[in-house]
Amino acid sequence: AVNAGVIGSNQTLCNGSTATALTSSTAGSGGTTGSTAAYRWEKSVDNGTTWISISGATAATYSPGALTQTTQFRRVYTATLNGVACEAATAPVTITVQNVVGAGSIGTDQTICTGTIPAAFSSVASGSGSAGSVISYRWESSINGTQWNVISGATAASYTPTAALTATTQFRRTTISTLNSVACSSVVSNVVTVSVNLSPTVANAGLDIEQFNSGVFTLQGNAPVVGSGSWAVVTGSATIADPANRNTTVTIAENTSATLRWIISNAPCASSFDDVLISYTKRSNLQITKTVDKTNPVVGDNITFTLVAKNNGPSDASAVKVTDLLRAGYTFVSSSSANYNTTTGEWLIGTLANGASQTLSLIARVNANATITEYANVATITAAETDPDLTNNTSTLTTISPIPSV
């Protein structure tokens, strides 16, 4: 009789891994004296139904190499005498090969503001392994896509971050299938990127602006280093030429104001904003002064009144008019301006720029037998704009006292 001996031992492998060499625990034996002993190794991939001889495998031990499917191995001991072979096979050894572990997939990319915690990463598709295996996971993170760090305690299919991020970070998951205490890992899953945006530049809308001669303003928002800026109307009515231009022009109506807001955004971070007040105020402080070359003229003589109209600003004045109607004590002779109307006493100046002045000379003959009041002279100045100081809008001469002629 022949004895096959004993080989060892059962194993569990990851798909594609190399099996440990099968050992000979007990050598084959038996056979008639003078017989020739030999070994032959066989394998089966159908649970022992079909056995295939392994070419060249004739030693007492055998190294199967890398396997991709569960395979049984046995050793056949043969004793041959006079051409007659007697043989016996060992009990089979099973090398269980796990299925290729499926990574599954995770989702999804996010964009957050610096210093905030990302939302949980979901398991879009679970990892997979062999029947009866225990599935677990390993999560990793990287800030450069090259060096990956294992996240302690992150072993579930999904992962909820607990730490705030200040730099763009990538995440991935590996599926682990454990069978018979042998853990096999999948390839890594798809990579999920959490883009971390910086907080926007602190907005500065510039100083409040008041203009007196134009309703067109040039705004002075600061240039964003992080994020992009845009203008918006907060209060009042205004037309913004280019809301995305920090130095855009804005138009408002005369004698109105508006509040504009410069907003710098870098989503999803909170926007930064600052307000500026613009005011278009039309007001002109007009002034009239009047002098005379003779305070004691002789009746019948000519005297010269000099009127100076001035705009003390701050706005240019329009529809400027000086009224100086000569009373009964005088007879009009001439004026230095064709715009003086002797009937109404109106001198039509029109536009008078801020800081500008105009002068009018009136020549009149002194009449006899007039009262003191009729020798007095009053000039007033008006315009279309609001005048903040009316105390200098009238100039009166009451010191003229004519001398009778001889």
Coordinates of C-alpha atoms in Angstrom, one line a residue:
A1 CA 0.0 0.0 0.0
V2 CA 1.1 3.6 -0.6
N3 CA 0.5 6.5 1.7
A4 CA 0.0 10.1 0.2
G5 CA 1.4 11.8 3.2
V6 CA 0.1 15.2 4.4
I7 CA 0.5 18.7 2.9
G8 CA -0.3 22.1 4.4
S9 CA -2.1 24.3 4.6
N10 CA -5.3 26.3 3.8
Q11 CA -4.8 30.0 3.0
T12 CA -6.8 33.1 2.1
L13 CA -5.3 35.5 -0.4
C14 CA -6.1 38.9 -1.9
N15 CA -6.8 38.6 -5.6
G16 CA -3.5 38.5 -7.5
S17 CA -1.4 37.9 -4.5
T18 CA 1.2 35.2 -4.2
A19 CA 0.4 32.1 -2.1
T20 CA 2.7 30.8 0.5
A21 CA 4.5 27.6 -0.6
L22 CA 2.6 24.4 0.2
T23 CA 4.6 22.4 2.6
S24 CA 5.0 18.7 3.1
S25 CA 4.0 17.9 6.7
T26 CA 4.4 14.1 6.1
A27 CA 6.1 12.6 3.1
G28 CA 4.5 10.0 0.9
S29 CA 5.5 6.4 1.6
G30 CA 4.9 2.8 0.8
G31 CA 5.2 0.6 -2.2
T32 CA 7.1 -2.6 -2.9
T33 CA 10.8 -2.8 -2.2
G34 CA 12.6 -1.7 -5.3
S35 CA 9.8 0.5 -6.6
T36 CA 10.4 4.1 -7.7
A37 CA 8.7 6.9 -5.7
A38 CA 7.6 10.2 -7.2
Y39 CA 5.3 13.2 -6.6
R40 CA 2.8 14.9 -8.9
W41 CA 0.9 18.1 -7.9
E42 CA -2.6 18.7 -9.2
K43 CA -5.0 21.7 -8.9
S44 CA -8.8 22.2 -9.2
V45 CA -10.8 25.4 -9.7
D46 CA -14.2 23.7 -9.5
N47 CA -14.1 22.5 -5.9
G48 CA -12.4 19.2 -6.6
T49 CA -14.6 18.0 -9.5
T50 CA -11.8 18.2 -12.0
W51 CA -8.1 17.9 -11.3
I52 CA -5.4 19.1 -13.6
S53 CA -1.7 18.1 -13.3
I54 CA 0.7 20.9 -12.8
S55 CA 3.6 20.7 -15.2
G56 CA 6.9 20.4 -13.6
A57 CA 5.5 20.2 -10.0
T58 CA 7.2 17.0 -8.8
A59 CA 8.8 18.0 -5.5
A60 CA 7.5 17.3 -2.1
T61 CA 6.5 21.0 -1.8
Y62 CA 5.0 23.4 -4.2
S63 CA 4.8 27.2 -4.6
P64 CA 1.6 28.1 -6.5
G65 CA 2.6 31.7 -7.3
A66 CA 0.0 34.5 -7.8
L67 CA -3.6 33.4 -7.9
T68 CA -6.7 35.2 -9.1
Q69 CA -9.4 32.6 -8.2
T70 CA -9.9 30.1 -5.4
T71 CA -8.0 27.0 -6.1
Q72 CA -7.5 23.5 -4.4
F73 CA -4.2 21.7 -4.5
R74 CA -3.2 18.1 -3.8
R75 CA -0.1 16.0 -4.0
V76 CA -0.2 12.5 -5.5
Y77 CA 2.4 10.0 -4.3
T78 CA 3.3 7.3 -6.9
A79 CA 5.3 4.1 -6.4
T80 CA 6.2 2.4 -9.7
L81 CA 7.6 -1.2 -10.1
N82 CA 7.9 -3.1 -13.3
G83 CA 5.8 -0.4 -15.1
V84 CA 3.0 -0.7 -12.7
A85 CA 2.2 2.6 -10.7
C86 CA 0.4 2.6 -7.4
E87 CA -0.6 6.1 -6.2
A88 CA -2.5 8.0 -3.5
A89 CA -3.5 11.6 -3.2
T90 CA -3.4 13.8 -0.2
A91 CA -6.4 15.6 1.2
P92 CA -6.7 18.9 -0.8
V93 CA -5.5 22.2 0.5
T94 CA -7.8 25.2 -0.4
I95 CA -6.4 28.6 -1.2
T96 CA -9.3 31.0 -1.0
V97 CA -8.8 34.0 -3.3
Q98 CA -10.9 37.0 -2.6
N99 CA -12.7 38.8 -5.3
V100 CA -11.2 42.0 -6.6
V101 CA -12.3 44.6 -4.0
G102 CA -14.6 47.3 -5.5
A103 CA -13.8 50.8 -4.5
G104 CA -17.3 52.2 -5.0
S105 CA -17.5 56.0 -5.4
I106 CA -18.0 59.1 -3.2
G107 CA -19.4 62.5 -3.7
T108 CA -19.1 65.4 -4.3
D109 CA -16.8 68.4 -4.9
Q110 CA -17.4 71.4 -2.6
T111 CA -16.4 75.0 -2.4
I112 CA -16.2 76.5 1.1
C113 CA -14.9 79.7 2.8
T114 CA -11.7 79.5 4.7
G115 CA -12.1 78.5 8.3
T116 CA -15.3 76.5 7.8
I117 CA -16.0 72.8 8.0
P118 CA -16.9 70.9 4.8
A119 CA -20.2 69.1 4.5
A120 CA -20.3 65.3 4.9
F121 CA -19.0 63.2 2.0
S122 CA -21.6 60.7 1.0
S123 CA -21.1 57.2 -0.4
V124 CA -22.5 57.2 -3.9
A125 CA -21.7 53.6 -4.4
S126 CA -20.6 51.2 -1.6
G127 CA -17.4 49.2 -1.9
S128 CA -17.7 45.5 -2.5
G129 CA -15.8 42.3 -1.7
S130 CA -16.2 38.5 -1.4
A131 CA -19.2 36.8 0.0
G132 CA -18.9 36.6 3.8
S133 CA -16.3 39.2 4.0
V134 CA -16.5 42.2 6.3
I135 CA -16.4 45.6 4.5
S136 CA -14.7 48.6 6.1
Y137 CA -13.2 51.8 4.7
R138 CA -10.1 54.0 5.0
W139 CA -10.4 57.7 4.3
E140 CA -7.4 59.9 3.4
S141 CA -6.8 63.5 2.7
S142 CA -4.2 65.5 0.9
I143 CA -3.4 69.2 0.2
N144 CA -1.2 68.5 -2.8
G145 CA -2.6 65.3 -4.3
T146 CA 0.7 63.6 -3.8
Q147 CA 1.1 63.0 -0.1
W148 CA -2.0 61.4 1.4
N149 CA -2.7 61.1 5.2
V150 CA -5.0 58.6 6.8
I151 CA -7.8 60.2 8.7
S152 CA -8.0 58.6 12.1
G153 CA -11.3 57.0 12.9
A154 CA -12.8 57.5 9.4
T155 CA -13.8 53.9 8.6
A156 CA -17.4 54.2 7.5
A157 CA -18.8 54.4 4.0
S158 CA -19.4 58.1 4.4
Y159 CA -17.3 60.7 6.2
T160 CA -18.3 63.8 8.1
P161 CA -15.3 66.2 8.6
T162 CA -14.9 67.8 12.0
A163 CA -12.1 70.2 11.3
A164 CA -12.3 73.5 9.6
L165 CA -10.1 73.9 6.4
T166 CA -7.9 76.8 5.5
A167 CA -6.5 75.3 2.3
T168 CA -7.9 73.4 -0.7
T169 CA -8.0 69.7 0.3
Q170 CA -8.7 66.5 -1.6
F171 CA -10.3 63.4 -0.1
R172 CA -10.5 59.8 -1.2
R173 CA -11.7 56.4 0.1
T174 CA -10.3 52.9 0.0
T175 CA -12.5 49.8 0.5
I176 CA -11.2 47.0 2.7
S177 CA -12.6 43.5 2.5
T178 CA -11.6 41.2 5.3
L179 CA -12.2 37.4 5.0
N180 CA -10.6 34.8 7.4
S181 CA -8.7 37.7 9.0
V182 CA -7.1 38.6 5.7
A183 CA -7.7 42.2 4.7
C184 CA -7.7 43.2 1.0
S185 CA -7.8 46.7 -0.3
S186 CA -9.4 48.2 -3.3
V187 CA -7.9 50.8 -5.6
V188 CA -8.6 54.3 -4.3
S189 CA -12.0 55.8 -5.1
N190 CA -12.6 58.9 -7.1
V191 CA -11.1 62.0 -5.5
V192 CA -13.4 64.7 -4.1
T193 CA -11.9 68.2 -3.9
V194 CA -12.9 70.8 -1.3
S195 CA -11.9 74.2 -2.8
V196 CA -11.2 76.7 0.0
N197 CA -11.8 80.3 -1.0
L198 CA -10.3 83.2 0.9
S199 CA -12.4 85.8 2.5
P200 CA -12.9 88.8 0.2
T201 CA -10.8 92.0 0.6
V202 CA -12.3 94.4 3.1
A203 CA -14.4 96.9 1.1
N204 CA -13.7 100.6 1.2
A205 CA -16.2 102.8 -0.8
G206 CA -14.1 106.0 -0.4
L207 CA -15.0 109.3 1.2
D208 CA -18.4 110.9 1.0
I209 CA -18.6 113.3 -1.9
E210 CA -20.5 116.6 -2.3
Q211 CA -20.5 118.4 -5.6
F212 CA -22.0 121.8 -6.5
N213 CA -21.9 122.0 -10.2
S214 CA -22.4 118.5 -11.5
G215 CA -24.5 115.5 -10.7
V216 CA -22.0 113.1 -12.3
F217 CA -19.7 111.5 -9.7
T218 CA -16.6 109.3 -10.1
L219 CA -16.6 106.7 -7.3
Q220 CA -13.5 105.6 -5.5
G221 CA -14.0 101.9 -4.4
N222 CA -10.8 100.0 -3.5
A223 CA -9.4 97.4 -5.8
P224 CA -10.1 93.9 -4.5
V225 CA -7.1 91.6 -4.0
V226 CA -9.4 88.7 -3.3
G227 CA -12.9 88.6 -4.9
S228 CA -14.7 90.9 -7.2
G229 CA -16.5 94.2 -6.6
S230 CA -19.8 95.7 -7.6
W231 CA -21.8 98.9 -6.8
A232 CA -25.4 99.0 -5.7
V233 CA -27.8 101.8 -4.8
V234 CA -28.8 101.6 -1.1
T235 CA -30.9 104.8 -0.8
G236 CA -31.9 107.5 -3.2
S237 CA -32.1 107.4 -7.0
A238 CA -28.9 107.0 -9.0
T239 CA -27.8 105.7 -12.4
I240 CA -24.6 103.6 -12.2
A241 CA -22.7 103.5 -15.5
D242 CA -20.8 100.3 -14.8
P243 CA -21.5 98.5 -11.5
A244 CA -18.4 96.3 -11.8
N245 CA -16.0 99.2 -12.2
R246 CA -14.7 100.5 -8.9
N247 CA -14.2 103.9 -10.5
T248 CA -17.5 104.0 -12.3
T249 CA -19.5 107.2 -12.8
V250 CA -22.8 107.7 -11.1
T251 CA -25.4 110.3 -12.0
I252 CA -28.0 111.8 -9.6
A253 CA -30.4 114.7 -10.0
E254 CA -29.8 118.2 -8.9
N255 CA -30.3 118.9 -5.1
T256 CA -30.5 115.1 -4.3
S257 CA -28.3 112.6 -2.6
A258 CA -27.8 108.9 -2.8
T259 CA -26.0 106.2 -0.8
L260 CA -24.0 103.8 -2.9
R261 CA -22.6 100.5 -1.6
W262 CA -19.3 98.9 -2.8
I263 CA -19.6 95.1 -2.3
I264 CA -16.6 92.8 -2.6
S265 CA -17.7 89.1 -3.0
N266 CA -15.9 85.8 -3.1
A267 CA -18.6 83.2 -2.6
P268 CA -19.3 81.3 -0.6
C269 CA -17.6 83.6 1.9
A270 CA -19.6 86.5 3.4
S271 CA -19.3 89.6 1.3
S272 CA -17.6 92.7 2.6
F273 CA -19.3 96.1 1.9
D274 CA -18.9 99.8 2.6
D275 CA -21.2 102.8 1.8
V276 CA -20.5 106.2 0.4
L277 CA -22.9 109.2 0.4
I278 CA -22.9 111.4 -2.7
S279 CA -24.7 114.7 -2.8
Y280 CA -25.4 117.2 -5.6
T281 CA -26.2 120.5 -4.1
K282 CA -26.8 123.6 -6.2
R283 CA -26.4 126.7 -4.1
S284 CA -24.8 130.1 -4.9
N285 CA -24.0 132.8 -2.5
L286 CA -24.5 135.9 -4.6
Q287 CA -23.3 139.4 -3.6
I288 CA -24.1 142.8 -5.0
T289 CA -22.1 145.9 -4.1
K290 CA -22.8 149.5 -5.3
T291 CA -20.7 152.6 -5.1
V292 CA -21.1 156.2 -6.5
D293 CA -18.4 158.5 -7.6
K294 CA -20.1 161.7 -6.1
T295 CA -22.1 161.8 -2.9
N296 CA -22.7 165.6 -3.1
P297 CA -23.2 166.2 -6.8
V298 CA -24.5 169.5 -8.2
V299 CA -28.0 169.3 -9.6
G300 CA -27.7 168.8 -13.3
D301 CA -24.4 167.0 -13.1
N302 CA -23.8 163.4 -14.2
I303 CA -22.9 160.8 -11.6
T304 CA -21.7 157.2 -12.1
F305 CA -23.0 154.3 -10.1
T306 CA -20.7 151.2 -10.2
L307 CA -22.4 147.8 -9.5
V308 CA -20.3 144.7 -8.9
A309 CA -22.2 141.3 -9.0
K310 CA -20.2 138.4 -7.6
N311 CA -20.8 134.7 -7.1
N312 CA -19.2 133.4 -3.9
G313 CA -20.2 129.9 -4.8
P314 CA -19.9 127.1 -4.3
S315 CA -22.1 126.4 -7.4
D316 CA -22.1 128.2 -10.7
A317 CA -25.1 130.5 -10.8
S318 CA -27.6 130.7 -13.6
A319 CA -30.3 133.2 -14.6
V320 CA -28.4 135.8 -12.6
K321 CA -30.3 139.2 -12.6
V322 CA -29.5 142.5 -10.9
T323 CA -32.4 145.0 -10.4
D324 CA -31.5 148.7 -10.0
L325 CA -34.2 151.0 -11.2
L326 CA -33.3 154.7 -11.0
R327 CA -35.7 156.8 -8.9
A328 CA -37.2 160.2 -9.7
G329 CA -34.0 162.0 -8.5
Y330 CA -32.2 160.8 -11.6
T331 CA -32.5 160.7 -15.3
F332 CA -30.8 157.7 -17.1
V333 CA -27.9 158.7 -19.4
S334 CA -26.1 155.5 -20.3
S335 CA -24.9 152.1 -19.1
S336 CA -21.9 150.0 -19.8
S337 CA -24.0 146.9 -20.7
A338 CA -26.6 146.5 -23.4
N339 CA -28.3 144.0 -21.1
Y340 CA -29.5 146.8 -18.8
N341 CA -33.2 147.6 -19.3
T342 CA -33.9 151.2 -18.3
T343 CA -37.7 150.6 -18.0
T344 CA -37.4 147.7 -15.5
G345 CA -34.0 148.5 -14.1
E346 CA -33.0 144.9 -14.8
W347 CA -29.4 144.0 -15.6
L348 CA -29.5 140.4 -17.1
I349 CA -26.2 138.7 -16.4
G350 CA -27.2 135.0 -17.1
T351 CA -24.5 132.5 -15.9
L352 CA -22.0 133.6 -13.3
A353 CA -19.4 131.0 -12.5
N354 CA -18.3 130.2 -9.0
G355 CA -15.9 133.0 -7.9
A356 CA -16.6 135.2 -10.9
S357 CA -17.9 138.8 -10.9
Q358 CA -19.2 141.3 -13.4
T359 CA -19.4 145.1 -13.2
L360 CA -22.0 147.5 -14.5
S361 CA -21.6 151.3 -14.7
L362 CA -24.7 153.4 -14.8
I363 CA -24.4 157.1 -15.6
A364 CA -27.4 159.3 -14.5
R365 CA -28.1 163.1 -14.4
V366 CA -29.1 164.5 -11.1
N367 CA -32.5 166.0 -11.1
A368 CA -33.7 169.1 -9.1
N369 CA -36.4 169.3 -6.5
A370 CA -36.3 165.6 -5.6
T371 CA -36.7 164.3 -2.0
I372 CA -33.9 162.6 -0.1
T373 CA -35.6 159.2 -0.7
E374 CA -35.8 159.8 -4.4
Y375 CA -32.0 160.3 -4.4
A376 CA -31.5 156.9 -2.7
N377 CA -30.5 154.0 -4.8
V378 CA -31.1 150.2 -4.2
A379 CA -29.7 147.2 -6.1
T380 CA -30.7 143.6 -5.6
I381 CA -29.3 140.3 -7.1
T382 CA -31.1 137.0 -7.7
A383 CA -30.5 133.7 -9.5
A384 CA -32.1 130.3 -10.1
E385 CA -30.1 128.5 -7.4
T386 CA -30.7 128.6 -3.7
D387 CA -28.8 131.4 -2.0
P388 CA -27.6 130.3 1.5
D389 CA -26.9 134.0 2.5
L390 CA -29.4 136.7 1.6
T391 CA -27.8 139.4 3.7
N392 CA -25.5 140.4 0.8
N393 CA -28.1 140.3 -2.0
T394 CA -29.0 144.0 -1.6
S395 CA -26.9 147.1 -1.7
T396 CA -28.4 150.5 -0.8
L397 CA -26.9 154.0 -1.2
T398 CA -28.7 156.6 1.0
T399 CA -25.8 159.1 1.4
I400 CA -26.3 161.1 -1.9
S401 CA -27.2 164.7 -1.1
P402 CA -27.2 166.9 -4.3
I403 CA -26.2 170.6 -4.2
P404 CA -28.5 173.1 -5.9
S405 CA -27.0 174.6 -9.0
V406 CA -26.1 178.4 -9.0

